[in-house]
Amino acid sequence: MMQSVRLSKMVSRLSQKRLMSRLAPAQAGKLTDIGIRDIFDSDHDMFREMTRNWFETEVKPFHGEWEKAGEVPRELWTKAGEMGLLSNMVPEEYGGLGTDCKYPAIVWEEQSYSGCTGPGFAMHSDIVAPYITNYGTEEQKQRMLPKLVSGEWIGALGMTEPSAGSDFANIKTVAVEDGDDYIINGSKVFITNGWLCDVVIVCAKTDTGKGAHGVSLFLIEDGMKGFIKGNKLNKMGMKAQDTCELFFEDLRVPKSAMLGQKDKGFYAVMQELPQERLLIADMGVASAEAVFEASREYVCERKAFKGKLSDLQTVSHKLAEMKTDTVVGRAFVDQCIELHADHKLKSDQASMAKYWCTDLQTKIADHGVQLHGGWGYMWEYDVCKHYVDSRVQSIYGGANEIMKELIGRSITNPR
Ligand SMILES: Cc1cc2nc3c(=O)[nH]c(=O)nc-3n(C[C@H](O)[C@H](O)[C@H](O)COP(=O)(O)OP(=O)(O)OC[C@H]3O[C@@H](n4cnc5c(N)ncnc54)[C@H](O)[C@@H]3O)c2cc1C
């Protein structure tokens, strides 16, 4: 008894020390400082520093060219793989680091800080790889996961169709059994990494009479006869990210290409969506943090009316609102990251984070552009990119209206 009391006092002193030794973002010099936030420790800080340098040197200087090309070079993926920036959560036996979600969170936050949305790393590492890790057969995992970790292969996920996005149950792509094979017909649209992908997880109906409960998942590989990639789509933002349409024309795949159980695809999607929504939320807050810091720096330097813009009360009040809103979002997302690392994040909490933090992101980006005046409308300024790139965040990963629907259901019909 005495021993357990002593132990619990020691743990409490240790955790107090941990809390005291790391600043909360609101107390830090900058919201983007390394070494803050008590969900991280010094090992995370080293990884963050390396990741920040990598985006600054390997991505930022070339991003403008890649925006014109509408894609990033394949070598960037293998370079990222060599640095251990891809698919960290994949278990060690399949080549990954077997980490919890905090290391990938550092990668997607640092990508947001860099303002370079080109490489679709989060889709590849933290959406596609987990599906294969959690639902793949031993053969699928051994063959595919090491290639996703190294960046030799690029992964994509095909759920949305031209006539079915939010209404997932209404997808028209079908997979019909034929002996030892399935024959897949249909199409997908808005697919991140769709142009570059080597493997895409495709949702298709294996039972057309059961709505979402008749959906199965298939691993479709580049080069399969009947798998056709459409043109890269011309988007408002995220110009360097390859987003495209995919077509399946009498695509014959062996039954071993199915991922998970027949007709259970929707359940897998439901299990995986909280992580997708958390990462979108976290990228949203990270973008808001970057925009706040860029705006603070700009108004503190910009001369106007015999002083600086920051001397004006309207400007300092705007910064006060931006900082307060952003640190509130950060506190909630950090709580969600901690819960998720502990396997305790609930789907409705992930939906709350996704909806609130992406709305926050677009609001802060708008204020940031306004504070920069005409320069904020110029592409060479990061706030301009944050502004256009933020717009999609409240649409994909489940539109924010759908998030409210899910949160509402969890309130009125708690399980
Ligand atoms: C850049 C980009 C990348 C994407 N990447 C991928 C990807 O990699 N893989 C993939 O599968 N998909 C991807 N998507 C698709 C994205 O997930 C869908 O666009 C999104 O789910 C919305 O579907 P929709 O476009 O069909 O809009 P709709 O479902 O037609 O919705 C239109 C509007 O109606 C609202 N609405 C719809 N239903 C309801 C309802 N029941 N209650 C209230 N409001 C409702 C929506 O909230 C929205 O505001 C991407 C989209 C974009 C733009």
XYZ file of C-alpha atoms and ligand atoms in Angstrom:
468
model
C 0.000 0.000 0.000
C 2.726 2.434 1.124
C 4.741 1.465 -1.905
C 1.900 2.197 -4.313
C 1.255 5.605 -2.672
C 4.971 6.436 -2.978
C 4.926 5.279 -6.588
C 1.885 7.362 -7.450
C 3.463 10.450 -5.795
C 6.599 9.875 -7.818
C 4.601 9.518 -11.063
C 2.661 12.660 -10.248
C 5.901 14.598 -9.499
C 7.395 13.326 -12.761
C 4.364 14.290 -14.795
C 4.262 17.708 -13.099
C 7.920 18.207 -13.983
C 7.161 17.145 -17.554
C 4.313 19.626 -17.767
C 6.347 22.419 -16.201
C 9.327 21.821 -18.445
C 7.413 22.333 -21.699
C 5.607 25.539 -22.519
C 2.042 25.643 -23.763
C 1.813 27.314 -27.205
C 0.153 30.412 -25.686
C 3.230 30.917 -23.463
C 5.853 30.276 -26.135
C 7.748 32.862 -28.167
C 6.119 31.504 -31.313
C 3.253 29.065 -31.842
C 5.546 27.076 -34.123
C 8.477 26.800 -31.679
C 10.255 23.471 -31.277
C 10.282 22.128 -27.690
C 6.781 23.210 -26.662
C 3.484 21.281 -26.098
C 3.403 18.660 -23.373
C 2.214 15.850 -25.654
C 5.763 15.719 -27.083
C 9.210 15.002 -25.618
C 12.843 15.659 -26.581
C 12.945 12.715 -29.053
C 9.980 14.235 -30.875
C 11.781 17.601 -30.881
C 14.810 16.111 -32.654
C 12.550 14.470 -35.219
C 10.687 17.767 -35.706
C 13.895 19.706 -36.235
C 15.062 17.207 -38.862
C 11.631 17.261 -40.554
C 11.499 21.075 -40.567
C 14.949 21.280 -42.197
C 13.928 18.672 -44.749
C 10.856 20.609 -45.895
C 12.883 23.852 -45.953
C 15.678 22.406 -48.110
C 14.115 19.581 -50.142
C 10.602 20.896 -50.773
C 10.183 24.660 -50.359
C 12.745 25.868 -52.953
C 11.231 23.662 -55.689
C 7.535 23.859 -54.859
C 6.810 26.658 -57.353
C 8.044 24.465 -60.228
C 5.970 21.540 -59.001
C 2.877 23.767 -58.833
C 3.305 24.388 -62.571
C 3.781 20.646 -63.197
C 0.770 19.717 -61.049
C 2.775 17.001 -59.307
C 5.920 16.440 -57.271
C 8.764 14.245 -58.596
C 8.788 10.581 -57.619
C 12.319 10.943 -56.223
C 10.898 13.192 -53.503
C 8.992 10.190 -52.184
C 12.074 7.956 -51.991
C 14.047 10.810 -50.388
C 11.298 11.178 -47.780
C 11.344 7.407 -47.271
C 15.116 7.448 -46.682
C 14.655 10.120 -43.992
C 11.990 8.040 -42.209
C 9.217 10.514 -42.981
C 6.769 8.038 -44.544
C 4.355 5.613 -42.904
C 5.968 5.733 -39.434
C 3.110 3.794 -37.866
C 3.708 0.673 -39.989
C 4.971 -2.106 -37.685
C 8.706 -2.799 -37.680
C 8.321 -6.273 -39.229
C 7.043 -4.570 -42.400
C 9.820 -1.960 -42.482
C 8.155 0.842 -40.505
C 9.004 2.352 -37.134
C 5.860 1.104 -35.392
C 5.303 4.493 -33.733
C 2.051 5.938 -32.433
C 0.413 8.876 -34.225
C 2.701 11.543 -32.723
C 5.572 11.080 -35.189
C 3.308 11.268 -38.252
C 1.621 14.283 -36.637
C 4.991 16.033 -36.625
C 5.398 15.326 -40.361
C 1.969 16.656 -41.341
C 2.323 19.706 -39.013
C 5.745 20.562 -40.443
C 4.396 20.194 -43.973
C 1.644 22.687 -43.058
C 4.186 25.086 -41.525
C 6.201 24.947 -44.747
C 3.112 25.995 -46.733
C 3.933 23.262 -49.292
C 0.869 21.097 -49.869
C 2.310 19.299 -52.927
C 3.428 15.924 -51.570
C 0.364 13.867 -50.600
C 2.301 12.239 -47.761
C -0.521 12.147 -45.193
C -2.876 10.335 -47.585
C -0.152 7.818 -48.402
C 1.339 7.318 -44.926
C -1.517 7.811 -42.519
C -4.608 6.834 -44.513
C -3.593 4.217 -47.119
C -0.864 2.375 -45.143
C -3.090 1.930 -42.041
C -5.826 0.285 -44.162
C -3.285 -2.278 -45.413
C -1.755 -2.712 -41.941
C -5.149 -3.238 -40.299
C -7.012 -5.244 -42.969
C -4.346 -6.744 -45.253
C -3.481 -10.416 -45.525
C 0.059 -11.408 -44.560
C 0.949 -11.591 -48.261
C -0.476 -8.105 -48.963
C 1.318 -6.601 -45.960
C 4.689 -8.174 -46.763
C 4.521 -7.191 -50.410
C 3.171 -3.656 -50.105
C 4.005 -2.073 -46.756
C 7.830 -1.995 -47.119
C 7.381 -0.260 -50.490
C 5.071 2.347 -48.950
C 7.568 2.975 -46.133
C 10.482 3.440 -48.560
C 8.484 5.614 -50.967
C 9.129 3.163 -53.813
C 5.345 2.913 -54.080
C 2.817 5.734 -53.723
C -0.625 4.993 -52.280
C -4.082 6.460 -52.925
C -7.647 5.856 -51.740
C -10.643 5.858 -54.102
C -13.994 6.380 -52.425
C -15.577 9.416 -54.119
C -17.349 9.140 -57.487
C -18.712 11.818 -59.803
C -22.245 11.223 -58.496
C -21.478 10.107 -54.916
C -19.315 11.876 -52.333
C -21.057 12.426 -49.013
C -23.636 9.848 -50.085
C -21.121 7.000 -50.012
C -23.857 4.338 -50.022
C -24.725 5.441 -53.555
C -21.399 4.566 -55.226
C -21.804 2.926 -58.611
C -18.469 1.100 -59.025
C -19.185 -2.631 -58.986
C -17.075 -5.751 -58.556
C -18.723 -8.863 -59.970
C -17.481 -12.342 -59.067
C -16.263 -14.424 -62.033
C -14.686 -17.764 -61.045
C -11.525 -16.975 -59.041
C -11.644 -13.311 -60.040
C -13.651 -10.112 -59.697
C -14.396 -7.860 -62.657
C -14.505 -4.185 -61.659
C -16.296 -1.430 -63.595
C -16.782 2.198 -62.591
C -14.841 5.375 -61.842
C -13.522 7.557 -59.020
C -12.940 11.300 -58.911
C -10.833 13.817 -56.919
C -8.294 11.136 -55.986
C -5.277 12.521 -54.108
C -2.022 10.928 -55.426
C -4.214 9.432 -58.156
C -1.845 10.306 -60.993
C 1.341 9.042 -59.323
C -0.119 6.128 -57.391
C 1.223 2.579 -57.650
C -1.581 1.180 -55.560
C -5.063 2.513 -54.910
C -7.602 1.146 -52.459
C -10.879 1.110 -54.385
C -14.326 0.916 -52.793
C -16.685 -1.124 -54.968
C -20.073 -2.744 -54.490
C -19.955 -6.532 -54.240
C -23.648 -6.568 -53.343
C -25.639 -3.831 -55.077
C -28.748 -4.465 -53.001
C -27.267 -3.555 -49.597
C -26.141 0.081 -49.969
C -23.030 0.855 -47.895
C -23.228 -2.641 -46.386
C -22.489 -4.206 -49.776
C -19.155 -2.409 -50.266
C -15.800 -4.212 -50.411
C -12.268 -2.842 -50.763
C -9.798 -3.821 -53.492
C -6.076 -3.175 -53.918
C -5.652 -2.060 -57.526
C -2.118 -1.738 -58.853
C -0.792 0.573 -61.544
C -0.394 -1.217 -64.868
C -3.310 -3.626 -64.404
C -5.242 -4.012 -67.670
C -8.443 -1.968 -67.429
C -7.120 0.467 -64.769
C -6.949 3.866 -66.456
C -5.762 7.148 -64.957
C -7.581 10.272 -66.171
C -6.097 13.755 -66.463
C -4.827 15.657 -63.451
C -7.620 17.958 -62.284
C -7.244 21.748 -62.362
C -7.843 22.761 -58.742
C -8.306 26.097 -56.955
C -5.370 25.335 -54.645
C -2.992 22.521 -53.679
C -1.592 23.042 -57.162
C 1.409 20.742 -56.762
C -0.691 17.829 -55.501
C -1.757 15.375 -58.197
C -5.495 14.859 -57.979
C -7.201 12.909 -60.740
C -9.991 10.712 -61.997
C -9.585 6.940 -62.162
C -11.467 4.563 -64.448
C -11.996 0.817 -64.213
C -13.021 -0.868 -67.450
C -13.580 -4.613 -67.170
C -10.657 -4.669 -64.773
C -10.075 -8.315 -63.832
C -8.423 -8.893 -60.458
C -7.847 -12.127 -58.533
C -9.878 -12.611 -55.346
C -6.620 -12.124 -53.440
C -6.795 -8.407 -54.400
C -9.643 -7.911 -51.937
C -8.618 -5.957 -48.826
C -10.443 -7.149 -45.732
C -13.679 -9.102 -45.803
C -16.303 -9.177 -48.537
C -19.094 -6.614 -47.968
C -17.284 -5.231 -44.893
C -15.559 -2.296 -46.619
C -17.845 0.284 -45.027
C -16.911 -0.938 -41.535
C -13.219 -0.584 -42.367
C -13.850 2.947 -43.679
C -15.686 3.839 -40.443
C -12.758 2.541 -38.377
C -10.152 4.472 -40.369
C -11.947 7.807 -40.734
C -11.179 9.178 -37.228
C -7.434 9.190 -37.969
C -8.051 10.858 -41.348
C -10.203 13.525 -39.674
C -7.694 14.079 -36.887
C -4.870 14.647 -39.341
C -6.967 17.109 -41.348
C -7.807 18.966 -38.114
C -4.178 19.041 -37.008
C -3.005 20.287 -40.409
C -5.697 22.964 -40.110
C -4.432 24.221 -36.748
C -0.820 24.045 -37.948
C -1.744 26.163 -40.969
C -3.460 28.682 -38.638
C -0.316 28.794 -36.459
C 1.867 29.461 -39.493
C -0.475 32.173 -40.794
C -0.618 33.844 -37.376
C 3.193 33.951 -37.134
C 3.617 35.237 -40.699
C 0.991 37.947 -40.075
C 2.508 38.987 -36.748
C 5.923 39.352 -38.393
C 4.490 41.292 -41.328
C 2.486 43.868 -39.340
C 5.372 44.395 -36.901
C 7.619 45.371 -39.809
C 5.216 47.144 -42.169
C 5.464 50.913 -41.825
C 2.278 52.994 -42.024
C 1.015 56.288 -40.602
C 4.450 57.206 -39.162
C 4.594 53.974 -37.199
C 4.045 50.302 -37.775
C 0.824 48.527 -38.677
C 1.082 46.671 -35.359
C 0.766 50.023 -33.484
C -2.843 50.292 -34.679
C -5.333 48.958 -32.176
C -7.538 47.357 -34.840
C -4.506 45.383 -36.010
C -3.341 44.289 -32.561
C -6.893 43.290 -31.630
C -7.095 41.187 -34.789
C -3.830 39.459 -33.824
C -5.236 38.940 -30.314
C -8.280 37.191 -31.753
C -6.197 35.096 -34.155
C -3.818 33.929 -31.439
C -6.574 33.150 -28.933
C -8.652 31.198 -31.456
C -5.611 29.262 -32.662
C -4.347 28.207 -29.219
C -7.885 27.097 -28.286
C -7.926 24.886 -31.414
C -4.439 23.612 -30.617
C -5.453 22.604 -27.075
C -8.359 20.496 -28.375
C -6.364 18.883 -31.180
C -3.475 18.044 -28.839
C -5.997 16.395 -26.523
C -7.290 14.370 -29.497
C -3.738 13.395 -30.553
C -3.011 12.182 -27.011
C -6.269 10.204 -26.952
C -5.561 8.707 -30.361
C -2.016 7.710 -29.347
C -3.726 5.871 -26.490
C -6.320 4.291 -28.874
C -9.107 6.183 -27.100
C -10.175 8.781 -29.691
C -13.888 8.483 -30.425
C -15.301 9.087 -33.885
C -17.480 12.047 -32.795
C -14.476 13.784 -31.181
C -12.510 13.398 -34.426
C -15.490 14.903 -36.287
C -15.610 17.839 -33.838
C -11.898 18.484 -34.341
C -12.217 18.214 -38.131
C -15.131 20.605 -38.453
C -14.032 23.201 -35.897
C -10.342 23.324 -36.783
C -10.852 23.509 -40.555
C -13.354 26.348 -40.086
C -10.756 27.982 -37.834
C -8.109 27.497 -40.511
C -10.108 29.248 -43.245
C -11.020 32.107 -40.873
C -7.395 32.659 -39.798
C -6.176 32.431 -43.403
C -8.713 35.100 -44.373
C -7.567 37.418 -41.553
C -3.939 36.747 -42.523
C -4.514 37.824 -46.124
C -6.375 40.937 -44.943
C -3.521 41.946 -42.617
C -1.050 41.586 -45.497
C -3.131 43.934 -47.699
C -2.413 43.582 -51.443
C 0.699 41.524 -50.696
C -1.503 38.890 -49.136
C -3.100 38.389 -52.541
C 0.300 37.691 -54.142
C 1.341 34.078 -54.706
C 4.900 34.725 -53.459
C 3.517 35.247 -49.948
C 2.827 32.090 -47.946
C -0.450 33.471 -46.555
C -1.835 33.549 -50.095
C -1.131 29.829 -50.500
C -2.513 29.035 -47.063
C -5.696 30.895 -48.040
C -6.420 28.940 -51.223
C -5.131 25.636 -49.895
C -7.297 25.898 -46.770
C -10.558 26.036 -48.706
C -10.796 22.315 -49.409
C -10.191 21.278 -45.814
C -13.839 21.756 -44.832
C -14.932 19.715 -47.885
C -12.843 16.536 -48.051
C -12.478 13.815 -45.420
C -16.238 14.162 -44.914
C -17.711 17.641 -45.476
C -18.173 19.721 -42.315
C -21.969 19.533 -42.654
C -21.643 15.739 -42.447
C -19.375 16.146 -39.391
C -22.153 18.079 -37.632
C -24.610 15.358 -38.596
C -22.350 12.706 -37.006
C -21.707 14.793 -33.874
C -25.439 15.521 -33.591
C -26.270 11.815 -33.808
C -23.758 10.991 -31.064
C -25.446 13.590 -28.837
C -29.046 12.631 -29.474
C -28.472 8.862 -29.834
C -25.515 8.071 -27.565
C -24.438 4.405 -27.619
C -8.673 18.304 -53.491
C -9.555 17.149 -53.154
C -8.956 15.945 -52.794
C -9.773 14.841 -52.518
N -9.178 13.635 -52.255
C -9.951 12.518 -52.210
C -9.347 11.221 -52.155
O -8.132 11.080 -52.122
N -10.171 10.134 -52.149
C -11.538 10.248 -52.198
O -12.213 9.235 -52.194
N -12.141 11.466 -52.240
C -11.371 12.595 -52.258
N -11.960 13.844 -52.342
C -13.422 13.918 -52.406
C -14.060 14.506 -51.146
O -13.949 13.625 -50.061
C -15.531 14.841 -51.503
O -15.477 15.956 -52.395
C -16.380 15.164 -50.291
O -16.618 13.986 -49.544
C -17.734 15.792 -50.661
O -18.388 15.036 -51.622
P -18.970 15.748 -52.958
O -17.851 16.524 -53.566
O -19.606 14.694 -53.786
O -20.053 16.783 -52.453
P -21.578 16.458 -52.083
O -21.642 15.211 -51.294
O -22.400 16.526 -53.320
O -21.920 17.684 -51.146
C -22.140 19.003 -51.645
C -22.571 19.870 -50.460
O -23.777 19.367 -49.900
C -23.598 19.117 -48.521
N -24.305 17.904 -48.100
C -24.278 16.700 -48.696
N -25.006 15.814 -47.994
C -25.478 16.474 -46.918
C -26.278 16.098 -45.788
N -26.734 14.861 -45.636
N -26.577 17.044 -44.872
C -26.105 18.303 -45.010
N -25.345 18.708 -46.042
C -25.019 17.807 -46.980
C -22.100 18.901 -48.352
O -21.693 19.139 -47.037
C -21.537 19.898 -49.329
O -21.485 21.159 -48.732
C -11.186 14.963 -52.557
C -11.756 16.198 -52.896
C -10.970 17.272 -53.206
C -11.622 18.558 -53.610
